[in-house]
Structure formats: C-alpha cells, structure tokens
Short mmCIF file of C-alpha atoms and ligand atoms in Angstrom, two decimals:
data_model
loop_
_atom_site.label_atom_id
_atom_site.label_comp_id
_atom_site.label_asym_id
_atom_site.label_seq_id
_atom_site.Cartn_x
_atom_site.Cartn_y
_atom_site.Cartn_z
CA MET A 10 -30.55 -9.94 28.45
CA ASN A 11 -28.51 -7.60 26.32
CA LEU A 12 -29.26 -9.89 23.43
CA TRP A 13 -28.75 -6.98 21.08
CA LYS A 14 -25.02 -7.35 21.76
CA LYS A 15 -24.86 -10.53 19.75
CA ASN A 16 -25.99 -8.54 16.71
CA LEU A 17 -23.01 -6.19 16.82
CA ILE A 18 -20.21 -6.52 14.29
CA ASP A 19 -17.59 -9.01 15.41
CA ILE A 20 -14.41 -8.18 13.55
CA ALA A 21 -10.71 -7.63 14.22
CA PRO A 22 -10.02 -4.32 12.45
CA TYR A 23 -6.91 -3.42 10.48
CA VAL A 24 -4.17 -1.93 12.65
CA ALA A 25 -2.16 0.83 11.02
CA GLY A 26 1.40 1.86 11.95
CA GLU A 27 1.48 3.70 15.27
CA GLN A 28 0.96 7.48 15.07
CA PRO A 29 2.56 8.53 18.38
CA ASP A 30 1.20 11.61 20.07
CA LYS A 31 4.45 13.58 19.94
CA THR A 32 6.44 15.44 17.34
CA ASP A 33 10.14 15.06 18.01
CA PHE A 34 10.81 11.57 16.74
CA ILE A 35 11.81 9.74 13.58
CA LYS A 36 8.80 8.09 12.00
CA LEU A 37 9.72 5.17 9.75
CA ASN A 38 6.72 2.98 10.55
CA ALA A 39 3.88 3.81 8.13
CA ASN A 40 5.57 4.07 4.72
CA GLU A 41 4.79 7.75 4.55
CA ASN A 42 6.85 9.92 2.22
CA PRO A 43 9.45 11.93 4.17
CA TYR A 44 9.25 14.85 1.73
CA PRO A 45 6.43 17.40 1.56
CA PRO A 46 3.94 17.31 -1.31
CA SER A 47 4.60 19.40 -4.42
CA PRO A 48 4.67 23.20 -3.95
CA LEU A 49 1.85 23.26 -6.51
CA VAL A 50 -0.30 21.42 -3.94
CA THR A 51 0.52 24.12 -1.39
CA SER A 52 -0.53 26.88 -3.76
CA ALA A 53 -3.68 25.03 -4.81
CA ILE A 54 -4.73 24.74 -1.17
CA ASN A 55 -3.67 28.29 -0.26
CA SER A 56 -5.61 29.76 -3.16
CA PHE A 57 -8.59 27.44 -2.77
CA ASP A 58 -11.90 29.30 -3.09
CA THR A 59 -13.50 28.41 0.25
CA GLU A 60 -16.79 30.01 -0.83
CA SER A 61 -17.16 27.00 -3.16
CA LEU A 62 -17.25 24.66 -0.15
CA ARG A 63 -20.95 25.42 0.39
CA LYS A 64 -21.61 23.28 -2.69
CA TYR A 65 -21.20 19.52 -2.94
CA PRO A 66 -18.04 18.42 -4.72
CA ASP A 67 -18.07 16.96 -8.20
CA ALA A 68 -19.67 13.57 -7.50
CA ASN A 69 -17.13 11.58 -9.51
CA ALA A 70 -14.13 13.89 -9.03
CA VAL A 71 -14.12 14.39 -12.80
CA PRO A 72 -11.38 17.08 -12.86
CA LEU A 73 -9.07 14.61 -11.09
CA LEU A 74 -10.16 11.72 -13.32
CA LYS A 75 -9.28 13.86 -16.35
CA ALA A 76 -5.88 14.77 -14.92
CA LEU A 77 -5.16 11.10 -14.19
CA GLY A 78 -6.49 9.91 -17.55
CA GLU A 79 -4.15 12.31 -19.28
CA TYR A 80 -1.24 11.37 -17.04
CA TYR A 81 -1.61 7.64 -17.68
CA GLY A 82 -2.80 7.89 -21.28
CA VAL A 83 -6.21 6.31 -20.69
CA PRO A 84 -9.72 7.71 -21.23
CA TYR A 85 -10.93 9.32 -18.03
CA LYS A 86 -14.04 7.17 -18.05
CA ASN A 87 -11.70 4.31 -17.17
CA VAL A 88 -10.53 5.98 -13.97
CA PHE A 89 -12.35 5.78 -10.64
CA ALA A 90 -11.29 7.85 -7.60
CA GLY A 91 -11.92 7.36 -3.88
CA ASN A 92 -10.81 8.42 -0.42
CA GLY A 93 -7.44 6.74 -0.50
CA SER A 94 -6.84 3.41 -2.14
CA ASP A 95 -8.18 1.72 1.02
CA ASP A 96 -11.60 3.11 0.09
CA VAL A 97 -11.12 2.14 -3.56
CA LEU A 98 -9.94 -1.39 -2.67
CA ALA A 99 -12.86 -1.92 -0.27
CA LEU A 100 -15.24 -0.87 -3.06
CA CYS A 101 -13.43 -3.18 -5.49
CA PHE A 102 -13.89 -6.10 -3.08
CA ARG A 103 -17.60 -5.26 -2.76
CA ALA A 104 -18.11 -4.71 -6.49
CA PHE A 105 -16.02 -7.57 -7.93
CA PHE A 106 -16.04 -10.42 -5.41
CA ASN A 107 -19.58 -11.77 -5.25
CA SER A 108 -18.83 -15.42 -5.95
CA ASP A 109 -19.31 -18.30 -3.51
CA LYS A 110 -15.81 -19.42 -4.41
CA PRO A 111 -12.95 -18.08 -2.29
CA ILE A 112 -10.85 -15.20 -3.51
CA LEU A 113 -7.08 -15.82 -3.49
CA TYR A 114 -4.16 -13.77 -2.23
CA PRO A 115 -0.79 -14.52 -0.62
CA ASP A 116 -0.41 -15.43 3.06
CA ILE A 117 1.96 -12.52 3.49
CA THR A 118 0.61 -9.35 1.95
CA TYR A 119 -1.32 -6.20 2.85
CA SER A 120 -3.13 -7.12 6.04
CA PHE A 121 -6.23 -5.11 5.15
CA TYR A 122 -7.39 -7.77 2.63
CA PRO A 123 -8.63 -10.28 5.24
CA VAL A 124 -10.36 -7.48 7.13
CA TRP A 125 -12.40 -6.52 4.07
CA CYS A 126 -13.22 -10.19 3.46
CA HIS A 127 -14.58 -10.50 6.99
CA MET A 128 -16.38 -7.18 6.80
CA LEU A 129 -18.02 -8.04 3.47
CA ASN A 130 -18.47 -11.79 4.03
CA ILE A 131 -16.21 -12.73 1.14
CA PRO A 132 -14.74 -16.26 1.36
CA TYR A 133 -10.97 -16.28 0.88
CA GLU A 134 -7.98 -18.55 0.82
CA THR A 135 -4.38 -17.48 1.32
CA LEU A 136 -1.57 -19.10 -0.63
CA PRO A 137 1.90 -19.23 0.94
CA LEU A 138 4.77 -17.26 -0.52
CA ASP A 139 7.84 -19.40 -1.20
CA ASP A 140 10.76 -19.38 1.27
CA ASP A 141 12.24 -16.30 -0.40
CA PHE A 142 8.89 -14.51 -0.06
CA ASN A 143 8.07 -14.70 -3.74
CA ILE A 144 4.52 -15.18 -4.95
CA ARG A 145 4.24 -18.47 -6.89
CA PRO A 146 2.07 -17.60 -9.89
CA GLU A 147 1.26 -21.27 -10.56
CA ASP A 148 -0.58 -21.39 -7.23
CA TYR A 149 -3.19 -19.07 -8.71
CA ALA A 150 -4.18 -21.57 -11.39
CA ARG A 151 -7.19 -22.89 -9.51
CA GLU A 152 -10.87 -22.11 -9.29
CA ASN A 153 -11.52 -18.93 -7.37
CA GLY A 154 -13.87 -15.99 -6.94
CA GLY A 155 -11.16 -13.40 -7.58
CA VAL A 156 -7.47 -12.67 -7.10
CA VAL A 157 -5.66 -9.85 -5.31
CA ILE A 158 -1.97 -9.28 -5.93
CA CYS A 159 -0.06 -6.47 -4.29
CA ASN A 160 2.85 -5.68 -6.62
CA PRO A 161 5.38 -4.71 -5.38
CA ASN A 162 4.20 -6.73 -2.40
CA ALA A 163 3.93 -5.36 1.11
CA PRO A 164 5.48 -5.91 3.58
CA THR A 165 8.05 -7.98 1.63
CA SER A 166 9.10 -5.05 -0.65
CA ILE A 167 9.56 -7.47 -3.57
CA GLY A 168 8.39 -6.32 -7.01
CA ARG A 169 7.72 -8.63 -9.96
CA GLY A 170 7.61 -7.87 -13.67
CA LEU A 171 4.78 -7.83 -16.18
CA ASP A 172 5.40 -11.44 -17.21
CA PHE A 173 4.50 -12.50 -13.70
CA ILE A 174 1.24 -10.53 -13.69
CA ARG A 175 0.46 -11.86 -17.16
CA MET A 176 0.91 -15.45 -15.93
CA ILE A 177 -1.66 -14.84 -13.21
CA LEU A 178 -4.05 -13.14 -15.64
CA ASP A 179 -3.75 -15.95 -18.17
CA GLU A 180 -4.81 -18.47 -15.50
CA ASN A 181 -7.71 -16.31 -14.36
CA LYS A 182 -9.86 -15.25 -17.28
CA ASP A 183 -13.02 -16.05 -15.29
CA SER A 184 -12.43 -13.85 -12.28
CA VAL A 185 -11.42 -10.30 -11.57
CA VAL A 186 -7.74 -9.76 -10.79
CA ILE A 187 -6.92 -6.70 -8.66
CA VAL A 188 -3.32 -5.48 -8.72
CA ASP A 189 -2.63 -3.18 -5.76
CA GLU A 190 0.16 -0.86 -6.92
CA ALA A 191 0.49 1.31 -3.80
CA TYR A 192 4.30 1.15 -4.14
CA VAL A 193 4.85 0.69 -7.87
CA ASP A 194 6.19 4.22 -8.42
CA PHE A 195 9.29 3.44 -6.35
CA GLY A 196 10.67 1.09 -8.97
CA GLY A 197 8.08 -1.57 -9.73
CA GLU A 198 6.55 -2.40 -13.10
CA SER A 199 2.94 -1.30 -13.54
CA ALA A 200 0.30 -3.63 -14.98
CA LEU A 201 -1.38 -0.72 -16.80
CA PRO A 202 -0.12 -1.80 -20.26
CA LEU A 203 -2.06 -5.07 -19.81
CA LEU A 204 -5.45 -3.33 -19.43
CA LYS A 205 -6.16 -3.44 -23.15
CA GLU A 206 -5.84 -7.21 -23.22
CA TYR A 207 -7.56 -8.08 -19.95
CA PRO A 208 -10.99 -6.56 -19.28
CA ASN A 209 -11.00 -8.36 -15.89
CA LEU A 210 -7.90 -6.50 -14.61
CA ALA A 211 -8.21 -3.65 -12.10
CA VAL A 212 -5.11 -1.60 -11.23
CA VAL A 213 -5.34 0.34 -7.95
CA LYS A 214 -2.99 3.19 -7.04
CA THR A 215 -2.65 5.88 -4.39
CA PHE A 216 -1.37 9.43 -3.85
CA SER A 217 -0.43 8.51 -0.27
CA LYS A 218 3.06 7.14 -0.77
CA SER A 219 4.81 8.41 -3.90
CA ARG A 220 2.94 11.76 -3.97
CA SER A 221 3.36 12.55 -0.26
CA LEU A 222 -0.40 13.01 0.27
CA ALA A 223 -1.36 10.33 2.82
CA GLY A 224 -3.24 12.97 4.83
CA LEU A 225 -5.44 14.05 1.92
CA ARG A 226 -6.85 10.59 1.08
CA ILE A 227 -6.73 10.09 -2.70
CA GLY A 228 -6.68 6.68 -4.33
CA PHE A 229 -7.85 5.49 -7.72
CA CYS A 230 -8.50 2.49 -9.91
CA ILE A 231 -7.86 2.20 -13.63
CA ALA A 232 -9.79 -0.57 -15.39
CA GLY A 233 -12.06 -1.43 -18.29
CA ASP A 234 -15.61 -0.11 -18.71
CA GLU A 235 -17.44 -2.98 -16.97
CA LEU A 236 -15.29 -2.92 -13.87
CA ILE A 237 -15.50 0.87 -13.58
CA SER A 238 -19.30 0.77 -13.90
CA ALA A 239 -19.51 -1.86 -11.16
CA LEU A 240 -17.31 0.35 -8.96
CA ARG A 241 -19.46 3.42 -9.60
CA ALA A 242 -22.60 1.45 -8.79
CA ALA A 243 -21.05 0.23 -5.52
CA LYS A 244 -19.91 3.74 -4.62
CA ASP A 245 -23.26 5.34 -5.45
CA SER A 246 -25.02 2.78 -3.24
CA TYR A 247 -23.02 3.84 -0.24
CA ASN A 248 -21.48 7.33 -0.50
CA SER A 249 -22.05 9.37 -3.60
CA TYR A 250 -19.49 12.10 -2.84
CA PRO A 251 -16.25 10.37 -1.93
CA LEU A 252 -13.58 13.00 -2.69
CA ASP A 253 -13.96 16.48 -1.21
CA SER A 254 -13.40 19.60 -3.31
CA VAL A 255 -10.06 20.43 -1.66
CA ALA A 256 -8.71 16.95 -2.37
CA ILE A 257 -9.82 17.18 -5.99
CA ALA A 258 -8.02 20.53 -6.47
CA ALA A 259 -4.87 19.45 -4.64
CA GLY A 260 -4.78 16.09 -6.41
CA CYS A 261 -4.91 17.82 -9.81
CA ALA A 262 -2.06 20.11 -8.73
CA SER A 263 0.05 17.14 -7.64
CA ALA A 264 -0.54 15.29 -10.90
CA ALA A 265 0.68 18.39 -12.78
CA ASP A 266 4.07 18.54 -11.09
CA GLU A 267 6.03 15.75 -12.73
CA ASP A 268 9.47 17.25 -12.05
CA TYR A 269 8.96 17.53 -8.32
CA TYR A 270 7.46 14.06 -8.14
CA ARG A 271 10.39 12.54 -10.05
CA SER A 272 12.94 14.35 -7.89
CA THR A 273 11.48 13.07 -4.59
CA LEU A 274 11.27 9.54 -5.98
CA GLU A 275 14.93 9.71 -7.01
CA LYS A 276 15.97 10.91 -3.57
CA ILE A 277 14.06 8.10 -1.87
CA ILE A 278 15.52 5.47 -4.20
CA ALA A 279 19.07 6.76 -3.58
CA THR A 280 18.53 6.66 0.20
CA ARG A 281 17.07 3.17 -0.13
CA THR A 282 20.19 1.94 -1.95
CA ARG A 283 22.40 3.44 0.75
CA LEU A 284 20.37 1.98 3.65
CA THR A 285 20.20 -1.46 2.01
CA ALA A 286 24.00 -1.57 1.80
CA ALA A 287 24.45 -0.29 5.36
CA LEU A 288 22.03 -2.89 6.76
CA ARG A 289 23.72 -5.74 4.89
CA GLU A 290 27.07 -4.56 6.19
CA MET A 291 25.68 -4.92 9.73
CA GLY A 292 24.60 -8.48 8.99
CA PHE A 293 20.94 -7.83 8.22
CA VAL A 294 19.33 -10.02 5.58
CA LEU A 295 16.88 -8.37 3.21
CA PRO A 296 15.64 -8.59 -0.37
CA ASP A 297 16.22 -5.76 -2.85
CA SER A 298 13.29 -3.40 -2.42
CA SER A 299 11.07 -1.99 -5.18
CA THR A 300 9.20 0.13 -2.62
CA ASN A 301 9.80 2.96 -0.13
CA PHE A 302 10.56 0.52 2.68
CA LEU A 303 12.90 -2.36 3.52
CA PHE A 304 12.01 -5.70 5.08
CA ALA A 305 14.98 -6.91 7.09
CA SER A 306 15.88 -9.61 9.58
CA HIS A 307 19.07 -10.14 11.52
CA PRO A 308 20.32 -13.66 12.30
CA GLU A 309 21.55 -12.64 15.75
CA TYR A 310 18.91 -10.28 17.07
CA ARG A 311 15.17 -10.44 17.58
CA ALA A 312 13.24 -7.97 15.47
CA ALA A 313 10.95 -7.16 18.41
CA ASP A 314 13.99 -6.31 20.53
CA ILE A 315 15.54 -4.09 17.86
CA CYS A 316 12.19 -2.37 17.38
CA GLY A 317 11.93 -1.74 21.15
CA TYR A 318 15.51 -0.48 21.30
CA LEU A 319 14.96 1.94 18.43
CA LYS A 320 11.88 3.27 20.18
CA THR A 321 14.04 4.25 23.16
CA LYS A 322 16.04 6.29 20.64
CA ASP A 323 12.80 7.87 19.34
CA ILE A 324 13.00 5.97 16.07
CA TYR A 325 9.80 4.14 15.12
CA VAL A 326 9.86 1.22 12.67
CA ARG A 327 7.20 -1.44 12.11
CA TYR A 328 7.30 -4.92 13.59
CA PHE A 329 4.64 -7.56 12.83
CA ASP A 330 4.08 -10.19 15.50
CA LYS A 331 2.82 -12.68 12.92
CA PRO A 332 3.84 -16.15 11.73
CA ARG A 333 6.73 -16.26 9.20
CA ILE A 334 7.54 -12.55 9.51
CA ASP A 335 8.06 -12.03 13.25
CA ASP A 336 11.84 -11.99 12.70
CA ARG A 337 11.61 -8.93 10.43
CA LEU A 338 11.48 -5.19 10.64
CA ARG A 339 9.73 -3.04 8.08
CA ILE A 340 11.65 0.20 7.79
CA THR A 341 10.27 3.12 5.80
CA ILE A 342 12.83 5.11 3.81
CA GLY A 343 13.07 8.54 5.46
CA THR A 344 15.20 11.58 4.68
CA ASP A 345 18.97 11.14 4.57
CA GLU A 346 19.28 12.67 8.06
CA GLU A 347 16.67 10.31 9.49
CA ILE A 348 18.32 7.30 7.90
CA ASP A 349 21.74 8.42 9.20
CA ALA A 350 20.28 8.46 12.72
CA LEU A 351 18.80 5.00 12.17
CA ILE A 352 22.10 3.62 10.86
CA SER A 353 24.00 5.01 13.88
CA ALA A 354 21.51 3.54 16.32
CA LEU A 355 21.63 0.14 14.62
CA GLN A 356 25.44 0.20 14.46
CA GLU A 357 25.51 0.90 18.17
CA TYR A 358 23.08 -1.94 18.78
CA THR A 359 24.72 -4.56 16.60
CA SER A 360 28.32 -3.75 17.52
CA GLY A 361 27.83 -3.09 21.22
CA GLY A 362 26.38 -6.51 21.91
CA LEU A 363 23.59 -4.67 23.71
CA ASN A 364 21.01 -7.38 23.46
CA PRO A 365 22.35 -10.48 21.76
CA LEU A 366 19.79 -13.15 21.09
CA ALA A 367 20.37 -15.85 23.67
CA GLY A 368 20.11 -19.49 22.65
CA ARG A 369 18.52 -19.18 19.25
C1 PLP B 401 -0.68 2.22 2.00
C2 PLP B 401 -1.32 1.12 1.25
C3 PLP B 401 -2.61 1.22 0.70
C4 PLP B 401 -3.57 2.30 0.96
O1 PLP B 401 -3.18 3.53 1.08
P1 PLP B 401 -4.22 4.73 1.06
O2 PLP B 401 -3.55 5.72 1.95
O3 PLP B 401 -5.53 4.27 1.59
O4 PLP B 401 -4.30 5.15 -0.36
C5 PLP B 401 -3.09 0.19 -0.06
N1 PLP B 401 -2.38 -0.92 -0.27
C6 PLP B 401 -1.16 -1.08 0.26
C7 PLP B 401 -0.42 -2.32 -0.01
C8 PLP B 401 -0.60 -0.07 1.04
O5 PLP B 401 0.59 -0.24 1.60
#
C-alpha cells in the first residue's frame, strides 16, 4: 500500500539563513548586502516597459552577457547567466560532472554542494580543511570526476591567491574545476586571468552579495567555449528562459554603475575591519576575512548560546550545528549602525558574565 511513496525524492534540502517574518530586527545571517542596489537599478526598474512583458525574455540574456563580457574583458559568448549562482552552479554540476569518479571539495564549504550531488546522483568525496581552515591544495592531486573550490571559502571567510588556484588546476587537467567566487569582490583574488590557460576552468559569480541584488536572482559563469556550450545544452534541456526581462534590464544597469558598486564595497570592507578588531578585543578568535562576513569563535562562550542571546536582542547571525564549526558564528557585515548594535550586545554579553560556558 502507498508503494508510490517509495518513489518520491528522498533528500535533505539546503537550508538557507532564516528570513524571519518581521521587519524591525538586525539581519546579519544570510550574507546579504546592507546597502540598496545602485540607483541606476531603481531607475531601470521604474522605467521598465511593462508592455514588453507579454513577450518571452531574451533566451540567453544576451544584453546582460554583453554587459558582463565588456565588464570583465571577455567575449560575451564565454559568459552564461542564470537565476542566481545557485542555478548556475546546479547547471554546472549537471553539465560537467558526469564521471563515475567522485568529485572533490572541502569538508567545510558551501553546504549546497552535497545537496546538488544527492539531487543529481553525483558521487563525491570531501577533503578536510587543515586546523586553520585552509584548503590543502595537495589533497586535490588525486583521481576525481571534478573539483569545486569556493574562493574565498564560505563559511570560513578565508581567501587564497591565484597561485593556490593554479596549483589545483595544474593537478587537475583531466577534470573540470569550478571556482565559486560568490564573495571574491570583497577582497579576494579572482581566477578569471587563468581562463586563457585552462579550458577546464569555470568561474561562477553572483549579483546577490556585492551588487546588493539577492532578491533579483542573477548569477553567471565565465568559462571557455566547450564548458559554456555544455552549460547551454544543460539549460536548454530544462528551462530555456532562465532570466526574466526585468532582471536582464536591472542587471545591465547594475553592471554600468561602477562608482556606486566600488563605494558600497569600500564601506563594507571598512566596517569589516572595525568589527574584526572589536571582536578580537572581546576575546573572539577569527581569521582575517576576504568576504562580507566573519567566522568567529570565543574560547569562553558557546556559539549557540551567543546566537540565542543575540536573537533576544533582535540581532540574527548564523550558527551551524555541524562538526568542526559548531563553536563558530557567521556574522554578515551590516551597516555601521547595525554593527554598533551588535558590538554593544556582544560587549554586554562577554563582560557581564551572562552565560559563561560551564566546565569546558
Ligand atoms: C550566496 C552564495 C551563492 C549563491 O548565491 P545566489 O544568490 O544563488 O547567486 C553561491 N555560492 C556561495 C558560496 C554563496 O555564499
């Protein structure tokens, strides 16, 4: 009876940072940008010709591909766009990872990767970061069906240079290497200059974090001709119109406003420097971040307790109840006012002896 139930998908889905159903709180839990998108995005949306919505969008988002090609100095035929980089990464997994050998990625990284592997039946193996949460490039010198490196890595916030990516590429000429650069604009080093040398490299980026457009869903991949054709084939076998016309117009407007983009990045980086110092002063331990978030532990307090305490103050940060990282908080860089409120709450917590960790 009910035998059909055994044919249903059996998968533990990705869980995103909580989006509480209220407005008056400080949201530092999903690595969203605290600043609004460029004013050019606002005008593009306000002046959008809604009559044009009766037609399908450009199937490949060509106006956006052209804007991105120009921005990054690559031919637009080497750019592929999708509904957020989650969509692009899922298509990359489908298009590039069809080997029987396992794909490789670190044990601590973006937690969507294992979900796609389960969803798409891709075998995988995770390789442990070292004790300082660095990826060991030598670990990736083994047979595999593909490699995924998030650089800067999430949730560790640690960014590595081009030499590091090159080491991984040099060991992996026979598989596709995806570099997920969701956070690279906040101070990481992009692998784009390596594309000319490595036709098996795919660089994936997003408008969600550095361009303040998480709600619009724009992600893209830059890669050589073969990888882009495989991506287009995968996309056209599943959903031939990924980006809607509004997203295409707004994405082009965002890409055109370099000054605004630079100024918000600078503000976030300055706030990050200030919060890093304040946390260390309170005894938190954390690596230097190349992203728009910090990954911090405190020797005397449980991360879960701090997270719960902050929630009572209407400040939301992210806590992962997972091996190796359950002593850490991931804190998104907010506005200066938001971060001031966070610092005060944490100072109160760590100086007041509110909830010292007993017997650890
Ligand atoms: C946020 C994030 C993404 C995806 O973001 P989209 O909003 O889908 O573009 C991809 N990879 C990492 C590591 C991220 O943190």
